[in-house]
Amino acid sequence: MYSQDFLAVVDDPPVAGAAGAPEACWTLLIVDDDEDVHHATEFALADLRVIGRPLEFLHAFTADEAIRILEGRRDVAVVLLDVVMEGEDAGLKAVECIRNELRLSALRIILRTGQPGYAPELEAIANFDINDYKTKTELTRGKLFTTVTAAIRSYEQIRRLEASRSGLELIIAGVSGFNAEQGLEVFASAVIAQLATLLGVPADGIFCLRSERDQAGAGGGTVGQPAVLAAAGRFLLTANKPLTALPDPKVVEVIESCLREGRSQHNGHSLALYFSGRQGGDFAVYVESTAALPDIENHLLDVFCSNVAICSENVALVERLRTAAYVDDLTRLPNRVAQIEEIDRLGKVSRSPDRVLGLIDIDEFSETIDAFGYLFGDRQLQAVAARLRAALPADVHLARVGGDIFGVYGSRDVVNPASLRSILVEPFENEAGPHTISFSIGFASGAEADDRGAELQRNAAIALKRAKLSGPGNDAYYTAEVGMLTRQRVHLLHDLRAALDNDQLFVVYQPQFDLASGTICGIEALVRWRSGTGEAVPLDQFIPVAEQSGLIVDLGAWVLRVALAAQRELADHGHPLRMAVNVSPIQFRHHEFLRMVRAAVADAAIDARLLELEITESVALFGWAQTVERMRAIKALGASIAIDDFGTGFSSLSYLARLPTDCVKIDRSFVAALGNLHSGTPIAELVIQLGRQLGMRVLAEGVENPLQLQTLRSLGCHEGQGMVFAPPMAQDELLRWLRGREP
Ligand code: C2E
Ligand code: MG
Ligand code: MG
């Protein structure tokens, strides 16, 4: 039927295919009701290669059959279509269907007809984008070659344009539709899918991250070592592994060199695109195909890369924010927010009155940090976290809910004092060797909080506070009564703050006497609070609340200023007396303390040598070196230091010798015990001896009667303060009292 001229078709050199991979080819659909036409066409085109690829043939004998084939195969490049088959215009109807229903716009159509007289309307040719219209006799082998070649080339061009357009659309849709909340891994999978779609190949690919910092959880890649964030197709199993774990060294090399050189690599069957991330590290996405990958226009890949880069930054950022929002950086445990959400979630799933929240607090943690540094503190927290995680069953939720506080939420069988303490009792190892850590624990049962996370945390925190009030190493359970007491304390604190602002606080002054001469040698300033209702609030109620809340820092500063102003006035009235002011350990430790004292002294324009600061032994919990250093700094200002309530704290007498103090105050409980003849050598006597040996002044507090006074005098005590001399008095009262004593 066709003349066999051997027109050489000069074409682009073939692209080398991967060994063993089926070669990519152009698919040609021959639609004709004449079987001979099928054979002849296939025979004529058997040797043809277009843009390096051979042809593959599909056959249909009716228009319907052609449509069915095209429905399943969207990669057909050219249809050679007989016009007249089951009907006169069966071919044209097929064309209409191909364009309007199947919407195969890139597909090239070559109409053929056996009847030279029959030609479709020109309009139809234009409307349906028909490539060529030839009578069968016109189509010699040579003509068929050129017609088909031209059709395939134009198919490829259209397809690329479409790919570019749809690629751009995809990228834009992908970027705008992408939800950064989904996380880096979901995003990475989407990028592989997008790139594969863009290239028109199945999604066989890898998305890698080479991070600058350790990405725990992202495949365990260490610094600079790429980890596979997501993988698809034949690489699926490599997801979340280090890149080097890939079985195919060639793929590893391509991706590594892409990341190393910071540029995209394209070689026939694989494409590795590089994106630089500003914060999280560099990314590479790798896609490969058994068939040669089409050349995608560079500008399109650039658009793709820059969009992915921007997106991945956002995603990485959101991911980091989310991690920061729910995970504690130091211990990698969930944080307080995460624990609250988990308790809420479990509460919704099932109510269990048996679930308990325990808050475990490391005792004296801030003192530990002060003494040994933050690094030591961090290690301690990590060690405790690791111990708890290893020992607690998996269904117990463990979190770090605060600086040195761990939250343990689970069944009462595990979350109870005995089992938690059995986990924590063994010493912890550190560089210095094993050391035990003391813990306070507060418990709250889910039943009291209706399994609501935030409330449960609050209740357990109240119980913990309660436990800590009984000293280190204690436990407490939340009860309604405890809750009420705590609320009272909170109210008290609230009122105290208001009192400080509203002048409900005032200072009274108690004289101190030289026992040998009987003359006044100093005054102690003591704060008082008369509440709005006119009642005096006892100091032992509000001082601890002020200390726990930190309000003592402001309160103490206020007392110092008032006391120094009073001292100034007394001096102006001819009574330049030493003023003793109480300093809480919390206040003493405060970083602004020295500056505050210096400013108060300067503002009152008093002689700093007339100021004595009373501190208790417990300041040394601050850390020995820091305590001594701060005491020296106070002395350098000119002020003197008295150790208040000596003997009631934890320290030994030898301790006193090592502190740079001027005065030691014997607590009134030891003074009261002086009258008891059966209690062996009175402590007051020991303190007086020691103080004298150390060259310190010794002052006895709470001296109530002449017998105590007499005994103290005979023991060699230097000074005294108490009801036997004078009660604490308001400033004007004190001034009158002083005047009354003048000769
Ligand atoms: P403190 O520093 O040991 O004060 C001496 C306490 O003994 C005062 O109690 C004083 O009123 C009381 N007192 C005086 N003479 C006698 C007596 O003959 N017999 C008895 N039984 N007691 C006597 P106050 O004023 O209730 O103060 C209690 C504690 O509150 C003080 O003990 C001090 O630790 C603390 N405090 C008072 N004012 C301040 C302050 O401005 N700042 C700080 N941080 N603590 C303060
Ligand atoms: Mg005192
Ligand atoms: Mg005292």
mmCIF file with all atom_site columns, N, CA and C and ligand atoms in Angstrom, residues 510 524-528 539 543 547 552 555-556 559 581-584 587 614 644-645 665 667-668 701-704 721-724 726 728, ligand 1:
data_model
loop_
_atom_site.group_PDB
_atom_site.id
_atom_site.type_symbol
_atom_site.label_atom_id
_atom_site.label_alt_id
_atom_site.label_comp_id
_atom_site.label_asym_id
_atom_site.label_entity_id
_atom_site.label_seq_id
_atom_site.pdbx_PDB_ins_code
_atom_site.Cartn_x
_atom_site.Cartn_y
_atom_site.Cartn_z
_atom_site.occupancy
_atom_site.B_iso_or_equiv
_atom_site.pdbx_formal_charge
_atom_site.auth_seq_id
_atom_site.auth_comp_id
_atom_site.auth_asym_id
_atom_site.auth_atom_id
_atom_site.pdbx_PDB_model_num
ATOM   1   N N   . GLN A 1 510 ? 13.214 48.705 118.901 1.00 0.00 ? 510 GLN A N   1
ATOM   2   C CA  . GLN A 1 510 ? 13.472 48.191 120.254 1.00 0.00 ? 510 GLN A CA  1
ATOM   3   C C   . GLN A 1 510 ? 14.932 48.476 120.634 1.00 0.00 ? 510 GLN A C   1
ATOM   4   N N   . GLU A 1 524 ? 16.864 47.960 117.369 1.00 0.00 ? 524 GLU A N   1
ATOM   5   C CA  . GLU A 1 524 ? 16.524 47.025 116.292 1.00 0.00 ? 524 GLU A CA  1
ATOM   6   C C   . GLU A 1 524 ? 15.205 47.464 115.664 1.00 0.00 ? 524 GLU A C   1
ATOM   7   N N   . ALA A 1 525 ? 15.217 47.552 114.355 1.00 0.00 ? 525 ALA A N   1
ATOM   8   C CA  . ALA A 1 525 ? 13.991 47.913 113.630 1.00 0.00 ? 525 ALA A CA  1
ATOM   9   C C   . ALA A 1 525 ? 13.178 46.652 113.389 1.00 0.00 ? 525 ALA A C   1
ATOM   10  N N   . LEU A 1 526 ? 11.876 46.667 113.716 1.00 0.00 ? 526 LEU A N   1
ATOM   11  C CA  . LEU A 1 526 ? 11.003 45.502 113.526 1.00 0.00 ? 526 LEU A CA  1
ATOM   12  C C   . LEU A 1 526 ? 9.739  45.959 112.801 1.00 0.00 ? 526 LEU A C   1
ATOM   13  N N   . VAL A 1 527 ? 9.416  45.270 111.757 1.00 0.00 ? 527 VAL A N   1
ATOM   14  C CA  . VAL A 1 527 ? 8.270  45.700 110.947 1.00 0.00 ? 527 VAL A CA  1
ATOM   15  C C   . VAL A 1 527 ? 6.958  45.254 111.598 1.00 0.00 ? 527 VAL A C   1
ATOM   16  N N   . ARG A 1 528 ? 5.896  46.008 111.351 1.00 0.00 ? 528 ARG A N   1
ATOM   17  C CA  . ARG A 1 528 ? 4.563  45.681 111.858 1.00 0.00 ? 528 ARG A CA  1
ATOM   18  C C   . ARG A 1 528 ? 3.539  45.893 110.743 1.00 0.00 ? 528 ARG A C   1
ATOM   19  N N   . LEU A 1 539 ? 3.781  38.577 112.631 1.00 0.00 ? 539 LEU A N   1
ATOM   20  C CA  . LEU A 1 539 ? 4.919  38.478 111.715 1.00 0.00 ? 539 LEU A CA  1
ATOM   21  C C   . LEU A 1 539 ? 5.162  37.057 111.207 1.00 0.00 ? 539 LEU A C   1
ATOM   22  N N   . ILE A 1 543 ? 5.721  37.116 107.223 1.00 0.00 ? 543 ILE A N   1
ATOM   23  C CA  . ILE A 1 543 ? 7.117  37.080 106.744 1.00 0.00 ? 543 ILE A CA  1
ATOM   24  C C   . ILE A 1 543 ? 7.360  35.842 105.848 1.00 0.00 ? 543 ILE A C   1
ATOM   25  N N   . GLU A 1 547 ? 8.495  35.885 102.016 1.00 0.00 ? 547 GLU A N   1
ATOM   26  C CA  . GLU A 1 547 ? 9.734  35.231 101.581 1.00 0.00 ? 547 GLU A CA  1
ATOM   27  C C   . GLU A 1 547 ? 9.468  34.305 100.404 1.00 0.00 ? 547 GLU A C   1
ATOM   28  N N   . ILE A 1 552 ? 9.535  39.820 99.895  1.00 0.00 ? 552 ILE A N   1
ATOM   29  C CA  . ILE A 1 552 ? 10.403 40.219 100.997 1.00 0.00 ? 552 ILE A CA  1
ATOM   30  C C   . ILE A 1 552 ? 11.519 41.150 100.524 1.00 0.00 ? 552 ILE A C   1
ATOM   31  N N   . LEU A 1 555 ? 9.898  44.493 100.488 1.00 0.00 ? 555 LEU A N   1
ATOM   32  C CA  . LEU A 1 555 ? 9.523  44.816 101.864 1.00 0.00 ? 555 LEU A CA  1
ATOM   33  C C   . LEU A 1 555 ? 10.759 45.169 102.686 1.00 0.00 ? 555 LEU A C   1
ATOM   34  N N   . GLY A 1 556 ? 11.805 44.341 102.536 1.00 0.00 ? 556 GLY A N   1
ATOM   35  C CA  . GLY A 1 556 ? 13.043 44.554 103.287 1.00 0.00 ? 556 GLY A CA  1
ATOM   36  C C   . GLY A 1 556 ? 13.682 45.882 102.917 1.00 0.00 ? 556 GLY A C   1
ATOM   37  N N   . VAL A 1 559 ? 11.755 48.618 104.655 1.00 0.00 ? 559 VAL A N   1
ATOM   38  C CA  . VAL A 1 559 ? 12.076 48.704 106.088 1.00 0.00 ? 559 VAL A CA  1
ATOM   39  C C   . VAL A 1 559 ? 13.428 49.400 106.285 1.00 0.00 ? 559 VAL A C   1
ATOM   40  N N   . VAL A 1 581 ? 18.951 46.188 111.399 1.00 0.00 ? 581 VAL A N   1
ATOM   41  C CA  . VAL A 1 581 ? 17.826 45.918 110.503 1.00 0.00 ? 581 VAL A CA  1
ATOM   42  C C   . VAL A 1 581 ? 17.884 44.441 110.078 1.00 0.00 ? 581 VAL A C   1
ATOM   43  N N   . ASN A 1 582 ? 16.738 43.765 110.159 1.00 0.00 ? 582 ASN A N   1
ATOM   44  C CA  . ASN A 1 582 ? 16.690 42.342 109.792 1.00 0.00 ? 582 ASN A CA  1
ATOM   45  C C   . ASN A 1 582 ? 16.710 42.156 108.278 1.00 0.00 ? 582 ASN A C   1
ATOM   46  N N   . VAL A 1 583 ? 17.486 41.179 107.862 1.00 0.00 ? 583 VAL A N   1
ATOM   47  C CA  . VAL A 1 583 ? 17.590 40.887 106.421 1.00 0.00 ? 583 VAL A CA  1
ATOM   48  C C   . VAL A 1 583 ? 17.260 39.411 106.209 1.00 0.00 ? 583 VAL A C   1
ATOM   49  N N   . SER A 1 584 ? 16.268 39.147 105.405 1.00 0.00 ? 584 SER A N   1
ATOM   50  C CA  . SER A 1 584 ? 15.894 37.761 105.106 1.00 0.00 ? 584 SER A CA  1
ATOM   51  C C   . SER A 1 584 ? 16.932 37.142 104.161 1.00 0.00 ? 584 SER A C   1
ATOM   52  N N   . GLN A 1 587 ? 16.426 37.996 100.621 1.00 0.00 ? 587 GLN A N   1
ATOM   53  C CA  . GLN A 1 587 ? 16.815 39.369 100.318 1.00 0.00 ? 587 GLN A CA  1
ATOM   54  C C   . GLN A 1 587 ? 18.343 39.471 100.221 1.00 0.00 ? 587 GLN A C   1
ATOM   55  N N   . GLU A 1 614 ? 21.148 42.273 110.399 1.00 0.00 ? 614 GLU A N   1
ATOM   56  C CA  . GLU A 1 614 ? 20.948 41.000 111.104 1.00 0.00 ? 614 GLU A CA  1
ATOM   57  C C   . GLU A 1 614 ? 20.569 39.939 110.086 1.00 0.00 ? 614 GLU A C   1
ATOM   58  N N   . ASP A 1 644 ? 21.656 36.516 113.626 1.00 0.00 ? 644 ASP A N   1
ATOM   59  C CA  . ASP A 1 644 ? 20.423 36.529 114.418 1.00 0.00 ? 644 ASP A CA  1
ATOM   60  C C   . ASP A 1 644 ? 20.025 35.101 114.781 1.00 0.00 ? 644 ASP A C   1
ATOM   61  N N   . ASP A 1 645 ? 19.299 34.959 115.872 1.00 0.00 ? 645 ASP A N   1
ATOM   62  C CA  . ASP A 1 645 ? 18.719 33.665 116.259 1.00 0.00 ? 645 ASP A CA  1
ATOM   63  C C   . ASP A 1 645 ? 19.757 32.559 116.267 1.00 0.00 ? 645 ASP A C   1
ATOM   64  N N   . LYS A 1 665 ? 23.773 36.989 118.044 1.00 0.00 ? 665 LYS A N   1
ATOM   65  C CA  . LYS A 1 665 ? 22.597 37.216 118.886 1.00 0.00 ? 665 LYS A CA  1
ATOM   66  C C   . LYS A 1 665 ? 22.073 35.875 119.399 1.00 0.00 ? 665 LYS A C   1
ATOM   67  N N   . ASP A 1 667 ? 19.428 33.501 120.632 1.00 0.00 ? 667 ASP A N   1
ATOM   68  C CA  . ASP A 1 667 ? 17.981 33.464 120.457 1.00 0.00 ? 667 ASP A CA  1
ATOM   69  C C   . ASP A 1 667 ? 17.271 33.480 121.804 1.00 0.00 ? 667 ASP A C   1
ATOM   70  N N   . ARG A 1 668 ? 16.067 34.074 121.808 1.00 0.00 ? 668 ARG A N   1
ATOM   71  C CA  . ARG A 1 668 ? 15.355 34.245 123.088 1.00 0.00 ? 668 ARG A CA  1
ATOM   72  C C   . ARG A 1 668 ? 14.955 32.913 123.723 1.00 0.00 ? 668 ARG A C   1
ATOM   73  N N   . GLU A 1 701 ? 18.842 38.150 123.250 1.00 0.00 ? 701 GLU A N   1
ATOM   74  C CA  . GLU A 1 701 ? 17.516 38.668 122.896 1.00 0.00 ? 701 GLU A CA  1
ATOM   75  C C   . GLU A 1 701 ? 16.472 38.168 123.885 1.00 0.00 ? 701 GLU A C   1
ATOM   76  N N   . GLY A 1 702 ? 15.399 38.868 123.962 1.00 0.00 ? 702 GLY A N   1
ATOM   77  C CA  . GLY A 1 702 ? 14.253 38.402 124.741 1.00 0.00 ? 702 GLY A CA  1
ATOM   78  C C   . GLY A 1 702 ? 14.562 38.278 126.231 1.00 0.00 ? 702 GLY A C   1
ATOM   79  N N   . VAL A 1 703 ? 15.347 39.216 126.715 1.00 0.00 ? 703 VAL A N   1
ATOM   80  C CA  . VAL A 1 703 ? 15.661 39.201 128.148 1.00 0.00 ? 703 VAL A CA  1
ATOM   81  C C   . VAL A 1 703 ? 14.453 39.794 128.877 1.00 0.00 ? 703 VAL A C   1
ATOM   82  N N   . GLU A 1 704 ? 13.768 38.912 129.648 1.00 0.00 ? 704 GLU A N   1
ATOM   83  C CA  . GLU A 1 704 ? 12.481 39.342 130.195 1.00 0.00 ? 704 GLU A CA  1
ATOM   84  C C   . GLU A 1 704 ? 12.535 39.702 131.677 1.00 0.00 ? 704 GLU A C   1
ATOM   85  N N   . GLN A 1 721 ? 18.689 42.743 124.943 1.00 0.00 ? 721 GLN A N   1
ATOM   86  C CA  . GLN A 1 721 ? 17.530 43.395 124.344 1.00 0.00 ? 721 GLN A CA  1
ATOM   87  C C   . GLN A 1 721 ? 16.328 42.631 124.871 1.00 0.00 ? 721 GLN A C   1
ATOM   88  N N   . GLY A 1 722 ? 15.280 43.315 125.306 1.00 0.00 ? 722 GLY A N   1
ATOM   89  C CA  . GLY A 1 722 ? 14.113 42.594 125.778 1.00 0.00 ? 722 GLY A CA  1
ATOM   90  C C   . GLY A 1 722 ? 13.226 43.429 126.665 1.00 0.00 ? 722 GLY A C   1
ATOM   91  N N   . MET A 1 723 ? 12.129 42.828 127.096 1.00 0.00 ? 723 MET A N   1
ATOM   92  C CA  . MET A 1 723 ? 11.112 43.533 127.855 1.00 0.00 ? 723 MET A CA  1
ATOM   93  C C   . MET A 1 723 ? 11.645 44.081 129.180 1.00 0.00 ? 723 MET A C   1
ATOM   94  N N   . VAL A 1 724 ? 12.688 43.436 129.691 1.00 0.00 ? 724 VAL A N   1
ATOM   95  C CA  . VAL A 1 724 ? 13.250 43.931 130.942 1.00 0.00 ? 724 VAL A CA  1
ATOM   96  C C   . VAL A 1 724 ? 13.804 45.349 130.761 1.00 0.00 ? 724 VAL A C   1
ATOM   97  N N   . ALA A 1 726 ? 13.101 47.459 127.474 1.00 0.00 ? 726 ALA A N   1
ATOM   98  C CA  . ALA A 1 726 ? 12.100 48.280 126.769 1.00 0.00 ? 726 ALA A CA  1
ATOM   99  C C   . ALA A 1 726 ? 11.429 47.453 125.682 1.00 0.00 ? 726 ALA A C   1
ATOM   100 N N   . PRO A 1 728 ? 9.456  47.082 121.890 1.00 0.00 ? 728 PRO A N   1
ATOM   101 C CA  . PRO A 1 728 ? 9.572  47.795 120.607 1.00 0.00 ? 728 PRO A CA  1
ATOM   102 C C   . PRO A 1 728 ? 8.602  48.971 120.624 1.00 0.00 ? 728 PRO A C   1
HETATM 103 P P1  . C2E B 2 .   ? 14.061 38.804 115.702 1.00 0.00 ? 1   C2E B P1  1
HETATM 104 O O1  . C2E B 2 .   ? 14.896 39.543 114.730 1.00 0.00 ? 1   C2E B O1  1
HETATM 105 O O2  . C2E B 2 .   ? 14.742 37.785 116.525 1.00 0.00 ? 1   C2E B O2  1
HETATM 106 O O3  . C2E B 2 .   ? 13.387 39.892 116.561 1.00 0.00 ? 1   C2E B O3  1
HETATM 107 C C1  . C2E B 2 .   ? 13.276 39.829 117.914 1.00 0.00 ? 1   C2E B C1  1
HETATM 108 C C2  . C2E B 2 .   ? 11.918 39.460 118.255 1.00 0.00 ? 1   C2E B C2  1
HETATM 109 O O4  . C2E B 2 .   ? 11.807 39.286 119.697 1.00 0.00 ? 1   C2E B O4  1
HETATM 110 C C3  . C2E B 2 .   ? 10.859 40.488 117.909 1.00 0.00 ? 1   C2E B C3  1
HETATM 111 O O5  . C2E B 2 .   ? 9.687  39.819 117.562 1.00 0.00 ? 1   C2E B O5  1
HETATM 112 C C4  . C2E B 2 .   ? 10.648 41.221 119.249 1.00 0.00 ? 1   C2E B C4  1
HETATM 113 O O6  . C2E B 2 .   ? 9.398  41.862 119.307 1.00 0.00 ? 1   C2E B O6  1
HETATM 114 C C5  . C2E B 2 .   ? 10.719 40.064 120.176 1.00 0.00 ? 1   C2E B C5  1
HETATM 115 N N1  . C2E B 2 .   ? 11.018 40.461 121.569 1.00 0.00 ? 1   C2E B N1  1
HETATM 116 C C6  . C2E B 2 .   ? 11.624 41.554 122.024 1.00 0.00 ? 1   C2E B C6  1
HETATM 117 N N2  . C2E B 2 .   ? 11.737 41.532 123.352 1.00 0.00 ? 1   C2E B N2  1
HETATM 118 C C7  . C2E B 2 .   ? 11.173 40.382 123.769 1.00 0.00 ? 1   C2E B C7  1
HETATM 119 C C8  . C2E B 2 .   ? 10.977 39.757 125.023 1.00 0.00 ? 1   C2E B C8  1
HETATM 120 O O7  . C2E B 2 .   ? 11.397 40.266 126.087 1.00 0.00 ? 1   C2E B O7  1
HETATM 121 N N3  . C2E B 2 .   ? 10.388 38.570 125.063 1.00 0.00 ? 1   C2E B N3  1
HETATM 122 C C9  . C2E B 2 .   ? 9.933  37.985 123.931 1.00 0.00 ? 1   C2E B C9  1
HETATM 123 N N4  . C2E B 2 .   ? 9.354  36.795 124.052 1.00 0.00 ? 1   C2E B N4  1
HETATM 124 N N5  . C2E B 2 .   ? 10.082 38.502 122.706 1.00 0.00 ? 1   C2E B N5  1
HETATM 125 C C10 . C2E B 2 .   ? 10.716 39.714 122.654 1.00 0.00 ? 1   C2E B C10 1
HETATM 126 P P2  . C2E B 2 .   ? 8.859  40.253 116.340 1.00 0.00 ? 1   C2E B P2  1
HETATM 127 O O8  . C2E B 2 .   ? 8.906  41.731 116.241 1.00 0.00 ? 1   C2E B O8  1
HETATM 128 O O9  . C2E B 2 .   ? 7.593  39.549 116.443 1.00 0.00 ? 1   C2E B O9  1
HETATM 129 O O10 . C2E B 2 .   ? 9.715  39.713 115.184 1.00 0.00 ? 1   C2E B O10 1
HETATM 130 C C11 . C2E B 2 .   ? 9.774  38.363 114.943 1.00 0.00 ? 1   C2E B C11 1
HETATM 131 C C12 . C2E B 2 .   ? 10.764 38.108 113.892 1.00 0.00 ? 1   C2E B C12 1
HETATM 132 O O11 . C2E B 2 .   ? 10.296 38.634 112.648 1.00 0.00 ? 1   C2E B O11 1
HETATM 133 C C13 . C2E B 2 .   ? 12.069 38.790 114.097 1.00 0.00 ? 1   C2E B C13 1
HETATM 134 O O12 . C2E B 2 .   ? 12.854 38.101 114.983 1.00 0.00 ? 1   C2E B O12 1
HETATM 135 C C14 . C2E B 2 .   ? 12.637 38.786 112.734 1.00 0.00 ? 1   C2E B C14 1
HETATM 136 O O13 . C2E B 2 .   ? 13.212 37.545 112.438 1.00 0.00 ? 1   C2E B O13 1
HETATM 137 C C15 . C2E B 2 .   ? 11.413 38.956 111.903 1.00 0.00 ? 1   C2E B C15 1
HETATM 138 N N6  . C2E B 2 .   ? 11.326 40.349 111.482 1.00 0.00 ? 1   C2E B N6  1
HETATM 139 C C16 . C2E B 2 .   ? 10.844 41.416 112.140 1.00 0.00 ? 1   C2E B C16 1
HETATM 140 N N7  . C2E B 2 .   ? 10.980 42.528 111.386 1.00 0.00 ? 1   C2E B N7  1
HETATM 141 C C17 . C2E B 2 .   ? 11.584 42.151 110.250 1.00 0.00 ? 1   C2E B C17 1
HETATM 142 C C18 . C2E B 2 .   ? 12.007 42.836 109.070 1.00 0.00 ? 1   C2E B C18 1
HETATM 143 O O14 . C2E B 2 .   ? 11.893 44.064 108.930 1.00 0.00 ? 1   C2E B O14 1
HETATM 144 N N8  . C2E B 2 .   ? 12.590 42.095 108.076 1.00 0.00 ? 1   C2E B N8  1
HETATM 145 C C19 . C2E B 2 .   ? 12.760 40.746 108.201 1.00 0.00 ? 1   C2E B C19 1
HETATM 146 N N9  . C2E B 2 .   ? 13.321 40.092 107.222 1.00 0.00 ? 1   C2E B N9  1
HETATM 147 N N10 . C2E B 2 .   ? 12.371 40.076 109.290 1.00 0.00 ? 1   C2E B N10 1
HETATM 148 C C20 . C2E B 2 .   ? 11.791 40.774 110.308 1.00 0.00 ? 1   C2E B C20 1
#
